[in-house]
PDB file of C-alpha atoms and ligand atoms in Angstrom:
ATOM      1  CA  UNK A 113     118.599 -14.171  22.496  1.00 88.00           C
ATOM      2  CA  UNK A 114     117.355 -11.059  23.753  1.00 97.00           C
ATOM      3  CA  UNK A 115     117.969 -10.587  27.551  1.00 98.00           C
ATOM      4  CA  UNK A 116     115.173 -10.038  30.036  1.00 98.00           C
ATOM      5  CA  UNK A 117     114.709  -7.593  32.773  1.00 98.00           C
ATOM      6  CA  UNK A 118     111.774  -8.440  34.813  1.00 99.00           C
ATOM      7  CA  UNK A 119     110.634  -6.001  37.585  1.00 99.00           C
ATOM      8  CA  UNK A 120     109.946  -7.275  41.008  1.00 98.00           C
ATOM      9  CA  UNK A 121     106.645  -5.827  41.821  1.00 98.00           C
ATOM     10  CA  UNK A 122     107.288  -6.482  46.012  1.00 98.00           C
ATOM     11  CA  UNK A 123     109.200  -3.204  45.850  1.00 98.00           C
ATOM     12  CA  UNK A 124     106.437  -1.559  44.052  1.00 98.00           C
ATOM     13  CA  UNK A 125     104.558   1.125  45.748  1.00 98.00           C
ATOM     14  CA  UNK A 126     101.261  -0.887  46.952  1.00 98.00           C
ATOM     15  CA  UNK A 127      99.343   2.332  47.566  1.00 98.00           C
ATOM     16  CA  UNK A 128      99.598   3.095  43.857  1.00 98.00           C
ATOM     17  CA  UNK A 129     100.004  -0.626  42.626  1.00 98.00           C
ATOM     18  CA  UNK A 130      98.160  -0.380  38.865  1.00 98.00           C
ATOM     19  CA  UNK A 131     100.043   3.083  38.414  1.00 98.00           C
ATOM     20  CA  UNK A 132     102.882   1.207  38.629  1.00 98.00           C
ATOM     21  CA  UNK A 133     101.761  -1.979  37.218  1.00 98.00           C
ATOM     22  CA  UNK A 134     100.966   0.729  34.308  1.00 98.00           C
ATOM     23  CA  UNK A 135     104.662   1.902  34.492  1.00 98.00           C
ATOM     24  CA  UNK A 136     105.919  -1.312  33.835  1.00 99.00           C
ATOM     25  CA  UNK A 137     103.838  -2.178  30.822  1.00 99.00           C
ATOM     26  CA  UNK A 138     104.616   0.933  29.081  1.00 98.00           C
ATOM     27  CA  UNK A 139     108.314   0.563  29.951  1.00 98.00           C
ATOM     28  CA  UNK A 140     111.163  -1.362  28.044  1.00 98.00           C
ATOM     29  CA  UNK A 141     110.756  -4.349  30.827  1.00 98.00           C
ATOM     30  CA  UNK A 142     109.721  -8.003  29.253  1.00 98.00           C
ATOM     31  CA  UNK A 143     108.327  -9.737  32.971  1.00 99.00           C
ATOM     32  CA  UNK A 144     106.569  -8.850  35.938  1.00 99.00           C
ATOM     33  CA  UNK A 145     108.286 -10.733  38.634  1.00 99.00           C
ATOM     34  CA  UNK A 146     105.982 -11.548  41.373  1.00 98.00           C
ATOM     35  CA  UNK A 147     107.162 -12.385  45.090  1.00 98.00           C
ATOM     36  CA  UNK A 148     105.054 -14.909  46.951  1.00 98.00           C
ATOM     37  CA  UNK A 149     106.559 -14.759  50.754  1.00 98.00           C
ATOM     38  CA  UNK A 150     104.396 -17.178  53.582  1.00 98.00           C
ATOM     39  CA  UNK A 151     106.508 -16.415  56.773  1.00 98.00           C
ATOM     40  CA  UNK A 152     107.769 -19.873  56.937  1.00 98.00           C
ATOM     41  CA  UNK A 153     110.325 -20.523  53.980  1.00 98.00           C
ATOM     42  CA  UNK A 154     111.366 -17.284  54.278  1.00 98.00           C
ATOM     43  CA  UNK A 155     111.158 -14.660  57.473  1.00 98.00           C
ATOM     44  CA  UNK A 156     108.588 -12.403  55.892  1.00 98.00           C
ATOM     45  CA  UNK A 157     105.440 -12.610  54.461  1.00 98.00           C
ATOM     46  CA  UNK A 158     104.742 -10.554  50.756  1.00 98.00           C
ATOM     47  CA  UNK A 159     100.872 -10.511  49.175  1.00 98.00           C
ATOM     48  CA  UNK A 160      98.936 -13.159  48.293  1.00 98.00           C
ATOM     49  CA  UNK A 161      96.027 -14.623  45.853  1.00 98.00           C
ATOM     50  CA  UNK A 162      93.978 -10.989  45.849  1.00 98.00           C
ATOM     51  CA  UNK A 163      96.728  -8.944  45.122  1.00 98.00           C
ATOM     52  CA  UNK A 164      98.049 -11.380  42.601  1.00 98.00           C
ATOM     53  CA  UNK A 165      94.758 -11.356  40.912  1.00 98.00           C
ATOM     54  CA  UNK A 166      94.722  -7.469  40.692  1.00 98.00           C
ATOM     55  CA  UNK A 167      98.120  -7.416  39.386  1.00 98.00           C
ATOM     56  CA  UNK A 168      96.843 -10.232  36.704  1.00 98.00           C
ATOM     57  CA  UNK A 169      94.066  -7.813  35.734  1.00 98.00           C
ATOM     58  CA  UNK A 170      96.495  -5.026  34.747  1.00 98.00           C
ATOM     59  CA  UNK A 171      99.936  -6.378  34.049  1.00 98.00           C
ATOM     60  CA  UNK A 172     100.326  -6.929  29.952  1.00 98.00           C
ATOM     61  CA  UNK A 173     103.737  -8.740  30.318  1.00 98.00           C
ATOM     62  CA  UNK A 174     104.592 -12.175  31.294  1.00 99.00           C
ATOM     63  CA  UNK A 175     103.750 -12.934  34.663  1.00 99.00           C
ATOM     64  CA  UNK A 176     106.959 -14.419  36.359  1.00 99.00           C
ATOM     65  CA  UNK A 177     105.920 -15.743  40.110  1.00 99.00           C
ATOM     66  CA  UNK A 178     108.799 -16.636  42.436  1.00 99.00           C
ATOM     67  CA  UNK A 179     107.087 -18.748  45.377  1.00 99.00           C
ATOM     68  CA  UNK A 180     109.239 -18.989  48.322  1.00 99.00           C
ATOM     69  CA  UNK A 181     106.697 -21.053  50.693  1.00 98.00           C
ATOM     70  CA  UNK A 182     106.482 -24.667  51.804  1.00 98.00           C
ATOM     71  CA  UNK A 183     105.313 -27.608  50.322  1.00 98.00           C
ATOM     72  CA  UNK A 184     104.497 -25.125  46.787  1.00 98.00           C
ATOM     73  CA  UNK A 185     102.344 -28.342  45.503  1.00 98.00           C
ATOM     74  CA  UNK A 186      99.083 -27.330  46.953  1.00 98.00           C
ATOM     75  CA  UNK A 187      98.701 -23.929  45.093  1.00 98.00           C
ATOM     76  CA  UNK A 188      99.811 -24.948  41.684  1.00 98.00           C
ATOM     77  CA  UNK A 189      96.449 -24.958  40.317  1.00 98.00           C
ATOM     78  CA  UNK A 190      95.298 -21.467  41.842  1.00 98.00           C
ATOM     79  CA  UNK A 191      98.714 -19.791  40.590  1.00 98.00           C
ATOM     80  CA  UNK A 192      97.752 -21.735  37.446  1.00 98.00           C
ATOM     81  CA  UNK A 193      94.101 -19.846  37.348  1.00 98.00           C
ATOM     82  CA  UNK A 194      95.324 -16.224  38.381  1.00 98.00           C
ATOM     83  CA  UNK A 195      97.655 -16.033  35.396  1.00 98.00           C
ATOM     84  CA  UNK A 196     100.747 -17.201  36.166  1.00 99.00           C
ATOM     85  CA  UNK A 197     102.900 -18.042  33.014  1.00 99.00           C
ATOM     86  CA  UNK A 198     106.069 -19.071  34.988  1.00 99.00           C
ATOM     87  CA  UNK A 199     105.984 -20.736  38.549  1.00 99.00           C
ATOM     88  CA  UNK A 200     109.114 -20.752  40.253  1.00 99.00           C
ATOM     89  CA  UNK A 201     109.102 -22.999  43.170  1.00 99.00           C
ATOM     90  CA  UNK A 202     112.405 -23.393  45.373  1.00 99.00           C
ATOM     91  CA  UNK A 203     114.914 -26.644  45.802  1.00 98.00           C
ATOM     92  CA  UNK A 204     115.066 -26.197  49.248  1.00 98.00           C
ATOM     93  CA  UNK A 205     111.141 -26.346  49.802  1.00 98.00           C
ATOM     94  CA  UNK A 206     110.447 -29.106  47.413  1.00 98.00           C
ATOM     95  CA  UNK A 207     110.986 -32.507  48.798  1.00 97.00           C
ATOM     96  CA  UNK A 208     109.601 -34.793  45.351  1.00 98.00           C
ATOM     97  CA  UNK A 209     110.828 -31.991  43.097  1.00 98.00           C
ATOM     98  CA  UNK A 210     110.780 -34.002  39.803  1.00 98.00           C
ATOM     99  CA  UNK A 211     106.956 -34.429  40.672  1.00 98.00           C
ATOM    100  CA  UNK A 212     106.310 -30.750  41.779  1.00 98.00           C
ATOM    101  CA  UNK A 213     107.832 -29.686  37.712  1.00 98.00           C
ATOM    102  CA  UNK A 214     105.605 -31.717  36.023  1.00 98.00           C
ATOM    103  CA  UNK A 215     102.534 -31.003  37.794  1.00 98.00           C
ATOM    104  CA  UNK A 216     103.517 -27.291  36.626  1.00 99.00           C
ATOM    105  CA  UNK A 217     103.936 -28.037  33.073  1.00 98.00           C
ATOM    106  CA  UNK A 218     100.485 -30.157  33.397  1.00 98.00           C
ATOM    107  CA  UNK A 219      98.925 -26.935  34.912  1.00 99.00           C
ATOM    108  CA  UNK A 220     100.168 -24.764  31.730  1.00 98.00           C
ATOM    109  CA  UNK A 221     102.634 -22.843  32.979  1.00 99.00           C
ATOM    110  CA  UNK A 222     106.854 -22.791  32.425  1.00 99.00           C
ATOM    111  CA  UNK A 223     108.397 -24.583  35.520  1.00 99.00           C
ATOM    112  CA  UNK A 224     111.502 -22.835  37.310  1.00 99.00           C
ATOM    113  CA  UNK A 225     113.281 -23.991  40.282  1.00 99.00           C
ATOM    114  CA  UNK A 226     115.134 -21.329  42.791  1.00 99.00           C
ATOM    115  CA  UNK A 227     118.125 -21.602  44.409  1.00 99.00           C
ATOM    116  CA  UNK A 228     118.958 -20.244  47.969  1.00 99.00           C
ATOM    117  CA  UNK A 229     122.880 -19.051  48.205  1.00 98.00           C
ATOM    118  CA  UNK A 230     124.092 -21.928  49.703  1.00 98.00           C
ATOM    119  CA  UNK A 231     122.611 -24.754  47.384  1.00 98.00           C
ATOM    120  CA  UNK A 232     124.939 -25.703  44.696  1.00 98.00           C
ATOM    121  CA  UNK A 233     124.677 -25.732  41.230  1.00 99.00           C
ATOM    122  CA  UNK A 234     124.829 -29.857  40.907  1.00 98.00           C
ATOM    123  CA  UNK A 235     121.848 -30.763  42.732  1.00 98.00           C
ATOM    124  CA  UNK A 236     119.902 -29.684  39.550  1.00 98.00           C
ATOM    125  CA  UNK A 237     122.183 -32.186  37.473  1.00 98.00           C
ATOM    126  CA  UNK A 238     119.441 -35.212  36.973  1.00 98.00           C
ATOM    127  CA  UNK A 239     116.195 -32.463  36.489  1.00 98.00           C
ATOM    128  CA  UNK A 240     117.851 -29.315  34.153  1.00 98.00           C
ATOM    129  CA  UNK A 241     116.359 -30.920  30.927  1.00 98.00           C
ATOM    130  CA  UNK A 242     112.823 -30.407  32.894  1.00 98.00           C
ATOM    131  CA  UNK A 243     113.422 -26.614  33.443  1.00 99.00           C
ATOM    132  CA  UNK A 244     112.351 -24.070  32.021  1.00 99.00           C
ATOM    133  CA  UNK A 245     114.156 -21.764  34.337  1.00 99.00           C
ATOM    134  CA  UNK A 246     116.752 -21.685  36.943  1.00 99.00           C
ATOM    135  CA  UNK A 247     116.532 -18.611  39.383  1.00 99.00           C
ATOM    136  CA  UNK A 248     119.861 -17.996  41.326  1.00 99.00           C
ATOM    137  CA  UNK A 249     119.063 -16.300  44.770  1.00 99.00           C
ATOM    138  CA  UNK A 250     121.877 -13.732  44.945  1.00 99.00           C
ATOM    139  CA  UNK A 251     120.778 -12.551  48.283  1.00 99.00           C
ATOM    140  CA  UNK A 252     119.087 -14.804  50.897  1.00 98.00           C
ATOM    141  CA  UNK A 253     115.141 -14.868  49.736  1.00 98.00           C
ATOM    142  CA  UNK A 254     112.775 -12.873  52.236  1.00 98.00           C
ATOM    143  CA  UNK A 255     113.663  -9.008  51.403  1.00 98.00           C
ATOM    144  CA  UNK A 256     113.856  -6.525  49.145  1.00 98.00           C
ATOM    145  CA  UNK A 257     116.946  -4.008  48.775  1.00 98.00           C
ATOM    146  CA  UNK A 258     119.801  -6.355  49.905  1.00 98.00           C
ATOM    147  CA  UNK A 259     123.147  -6.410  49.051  1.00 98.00           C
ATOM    148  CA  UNK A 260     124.121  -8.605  45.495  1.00 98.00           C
ATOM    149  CA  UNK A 261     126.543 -11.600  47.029  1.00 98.00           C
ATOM    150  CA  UNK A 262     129.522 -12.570  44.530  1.00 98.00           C
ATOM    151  CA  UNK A 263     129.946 -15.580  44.909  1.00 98.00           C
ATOM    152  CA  UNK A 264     126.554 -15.744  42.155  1.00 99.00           C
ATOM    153  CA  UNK A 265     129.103 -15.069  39.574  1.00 98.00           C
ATOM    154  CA  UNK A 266     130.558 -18.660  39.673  1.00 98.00           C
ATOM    155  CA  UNK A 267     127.489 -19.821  40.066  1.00 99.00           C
ATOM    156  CA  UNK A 268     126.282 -18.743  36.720  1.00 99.00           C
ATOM    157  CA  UNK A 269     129.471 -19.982  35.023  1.00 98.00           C
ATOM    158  CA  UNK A 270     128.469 -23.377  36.605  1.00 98.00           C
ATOM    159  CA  UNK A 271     124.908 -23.384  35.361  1.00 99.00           C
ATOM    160  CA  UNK A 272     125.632 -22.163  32.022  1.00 98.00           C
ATOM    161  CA  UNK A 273     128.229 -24.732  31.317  1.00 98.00           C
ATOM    162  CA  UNK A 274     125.675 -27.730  33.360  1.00 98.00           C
ATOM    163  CA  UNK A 275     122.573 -26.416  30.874  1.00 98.00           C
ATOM    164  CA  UNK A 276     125.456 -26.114  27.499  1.00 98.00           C
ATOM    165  CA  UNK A 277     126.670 -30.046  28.845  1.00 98.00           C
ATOM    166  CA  UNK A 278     122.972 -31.165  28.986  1.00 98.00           C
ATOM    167  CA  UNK A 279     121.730 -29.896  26.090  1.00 98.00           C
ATOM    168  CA  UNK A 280     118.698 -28.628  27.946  1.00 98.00           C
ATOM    169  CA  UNK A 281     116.906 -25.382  27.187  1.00 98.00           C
ATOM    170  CA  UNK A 282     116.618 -23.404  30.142  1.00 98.00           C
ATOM    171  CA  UNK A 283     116.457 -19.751  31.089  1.00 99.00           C
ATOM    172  CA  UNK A 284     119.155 -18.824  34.001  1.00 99.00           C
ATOM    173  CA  UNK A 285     117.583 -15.686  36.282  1.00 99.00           C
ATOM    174  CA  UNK A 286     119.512 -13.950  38.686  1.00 99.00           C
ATOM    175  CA  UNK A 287     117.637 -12.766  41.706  1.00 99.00           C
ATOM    176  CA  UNK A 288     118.086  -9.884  43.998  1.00 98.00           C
ATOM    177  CA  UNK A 289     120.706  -7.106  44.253  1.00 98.00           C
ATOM    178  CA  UNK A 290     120.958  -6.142  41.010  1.00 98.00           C
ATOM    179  CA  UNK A 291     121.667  -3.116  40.073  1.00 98.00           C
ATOM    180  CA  UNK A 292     123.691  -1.203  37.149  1.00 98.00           C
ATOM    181  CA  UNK A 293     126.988  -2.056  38.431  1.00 98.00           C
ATOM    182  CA  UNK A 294     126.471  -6.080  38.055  1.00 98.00           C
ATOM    183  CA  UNK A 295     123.972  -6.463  35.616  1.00 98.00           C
ATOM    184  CA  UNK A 296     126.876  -6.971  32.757  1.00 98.00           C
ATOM    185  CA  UNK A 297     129.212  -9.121  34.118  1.00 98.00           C
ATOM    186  CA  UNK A 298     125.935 -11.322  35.037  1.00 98.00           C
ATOM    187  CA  UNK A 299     125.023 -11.182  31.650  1.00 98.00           C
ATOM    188  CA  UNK A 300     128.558 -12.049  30.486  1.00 98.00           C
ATOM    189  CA  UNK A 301     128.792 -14.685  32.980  1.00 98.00           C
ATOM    190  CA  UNK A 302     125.884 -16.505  31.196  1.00 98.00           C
ATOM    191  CA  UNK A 303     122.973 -15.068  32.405  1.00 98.00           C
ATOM    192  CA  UNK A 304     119.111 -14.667  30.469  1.00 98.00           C
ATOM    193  CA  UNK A 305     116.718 -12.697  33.120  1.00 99.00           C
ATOM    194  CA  UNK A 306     117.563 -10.010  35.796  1.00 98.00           C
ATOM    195  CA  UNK A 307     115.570  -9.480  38.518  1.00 99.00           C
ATOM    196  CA  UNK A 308     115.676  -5.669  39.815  1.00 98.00           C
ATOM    197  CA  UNK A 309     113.336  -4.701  42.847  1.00 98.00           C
ATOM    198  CA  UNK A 310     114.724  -1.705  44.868  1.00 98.00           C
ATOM    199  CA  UNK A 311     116.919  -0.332  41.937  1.00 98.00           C
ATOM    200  CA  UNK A 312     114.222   0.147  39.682  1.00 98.00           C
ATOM    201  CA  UNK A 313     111.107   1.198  41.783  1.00 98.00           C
ATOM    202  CA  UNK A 314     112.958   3.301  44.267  1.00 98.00           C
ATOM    203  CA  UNK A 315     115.068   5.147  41.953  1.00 98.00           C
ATOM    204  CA  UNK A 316     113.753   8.847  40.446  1.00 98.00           C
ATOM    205  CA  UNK A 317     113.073   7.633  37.225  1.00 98.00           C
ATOM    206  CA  UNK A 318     111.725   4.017  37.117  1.00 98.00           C
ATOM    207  CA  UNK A 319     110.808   3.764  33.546  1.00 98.00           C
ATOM    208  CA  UNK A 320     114.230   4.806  32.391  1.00 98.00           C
ATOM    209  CA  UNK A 321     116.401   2.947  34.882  1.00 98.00           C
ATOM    210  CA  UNK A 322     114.645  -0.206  32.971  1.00 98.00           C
ATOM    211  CA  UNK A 323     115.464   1.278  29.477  1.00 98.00           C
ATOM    212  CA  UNK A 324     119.963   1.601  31.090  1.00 98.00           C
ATOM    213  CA  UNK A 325     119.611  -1.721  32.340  1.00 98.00           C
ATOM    214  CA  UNK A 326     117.912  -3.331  29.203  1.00 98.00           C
ATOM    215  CA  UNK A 327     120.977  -1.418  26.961  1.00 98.00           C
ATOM    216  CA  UNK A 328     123.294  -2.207  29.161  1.00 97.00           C
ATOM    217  CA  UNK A 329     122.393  -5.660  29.010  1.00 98.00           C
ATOM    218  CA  UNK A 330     121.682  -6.084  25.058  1.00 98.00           C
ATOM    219  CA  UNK A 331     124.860  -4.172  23.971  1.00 89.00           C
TER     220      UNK A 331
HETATM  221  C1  DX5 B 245     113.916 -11.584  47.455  1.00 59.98           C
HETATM  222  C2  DX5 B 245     113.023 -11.584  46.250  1.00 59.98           C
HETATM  223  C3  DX5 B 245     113.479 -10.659  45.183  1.00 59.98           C
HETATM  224  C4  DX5 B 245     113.435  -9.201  45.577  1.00 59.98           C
HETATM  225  C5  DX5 B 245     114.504  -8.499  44.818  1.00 59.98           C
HETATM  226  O1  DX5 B 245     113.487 -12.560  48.322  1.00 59.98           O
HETATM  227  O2  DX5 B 245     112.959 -12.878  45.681  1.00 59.98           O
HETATM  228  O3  DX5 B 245     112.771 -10.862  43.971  1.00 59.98           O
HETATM  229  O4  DX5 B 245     112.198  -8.613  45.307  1.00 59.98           O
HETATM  230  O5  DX5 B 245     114.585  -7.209  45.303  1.00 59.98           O
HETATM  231  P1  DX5 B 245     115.901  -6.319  45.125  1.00 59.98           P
HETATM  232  O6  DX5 B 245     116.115  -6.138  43.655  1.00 59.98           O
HETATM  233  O7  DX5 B 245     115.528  -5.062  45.839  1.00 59.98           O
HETATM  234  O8  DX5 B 245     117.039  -7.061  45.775  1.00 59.98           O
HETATM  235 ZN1   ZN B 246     112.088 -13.097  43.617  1.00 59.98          ZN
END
């Protein structure tokens, strides 16, 4: 299967957001990956329902949205009607997460779970047949522009060989950090979808650092 880069719009430049929306649909990237921050899962807080919506009335690429708030259950439906095509919601914030899945399939959308650093790969044993996505946090979640922690290498090993062992179907994204220099041994650890924030947008030449890092992973 084809591999997946998917540009996280929080490093975007907000000032010009559809110019770069625009950048993104005319590049060689397959997702928009949206970052929904509240201040209370995480230590920051990104953009909201507006900007969501504006980025819905541009984007012309899968809409990817990674929420990192509390108790993710009450928005489902409003991600649901602003576009969404893949909700991500995390472990850590989810305490009836079996129930929080299929309320996202029942909504429409693909149903992903995240991973902070420190949450092994097991606790997804009895629900991987119910995802459509696993997103491994290879920084802690909260910021853009961190630095990629190694230890996510073994982790995808681990997930590959847990989704191979179930038989399940499911997508494994890496999250945060990446950048040319890991995006290949990700991939040949097992990974599907890279997540690139602060190596794409801030570099001189966004549209072709998306076409090196979709070679580089589709060799
Ligand atoms: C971090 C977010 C990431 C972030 C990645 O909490 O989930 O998606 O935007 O940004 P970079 O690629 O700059 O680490
Ligand atoms: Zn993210």
């Amino acid at each position: 299967m084809e591999k997946i880069i998917a540009p996280s719009v929080l490093a975007a430049d907000f000032g010009n957001l559809q110019r770069d929306i625009e950048m993104v649909n005319q590049s060689k990237a397959d997702w928009f990956h949206i970052d929904i921050m509240d201040g209370v899962f995480v230590p920051n807080i990104s953009f909201g329902m507006p900007v969501l919506h504006t980025i819905n009335q541009h984007a012309k690429k899968t809409l990817d949205v990674h929420l990192m708030i509390v108790d993710p259950d009450r928005y489902i439906q409003t991600f649901a009607d602003l576009g969404t095509d893949i909700l991500t919601v995390h472990y850590e914030a989810c305490t009836h997460l079996h129930r929080s899945i299929q309320a996202i399939k029942a909504a429409g959308m693909k149903a992903g779970v995240a991973l902070n650093p420190h949450t092994p790969i097991a606790v997804l044993e009895d629900i991987i047949v119910d995802l459509d996505l696993v997103c491994i946090m290879s920084v802690n979640p909260g910021f853009g522009g961190q630095s990629f922690i190694e230890n996510t290498y073994k982790k995808v090993v681990q997930l590959k060989n847990l989704i191979n062992f179930s038989n399940a179907n499911t997508l494994i994204e890496i999250d945060g950090g990446i950048t040319d220099k890991n995006a290949e041994k990700l991939i040949e650890a097992g990974a599907d979808v890279l997540v690139a924030g602060s190596f794409v947008f801030k570099s001189e030449n966004p549209t072709s650092t998306i076409e090196n890092l979709k070679k580089i992973t589709n060799k």
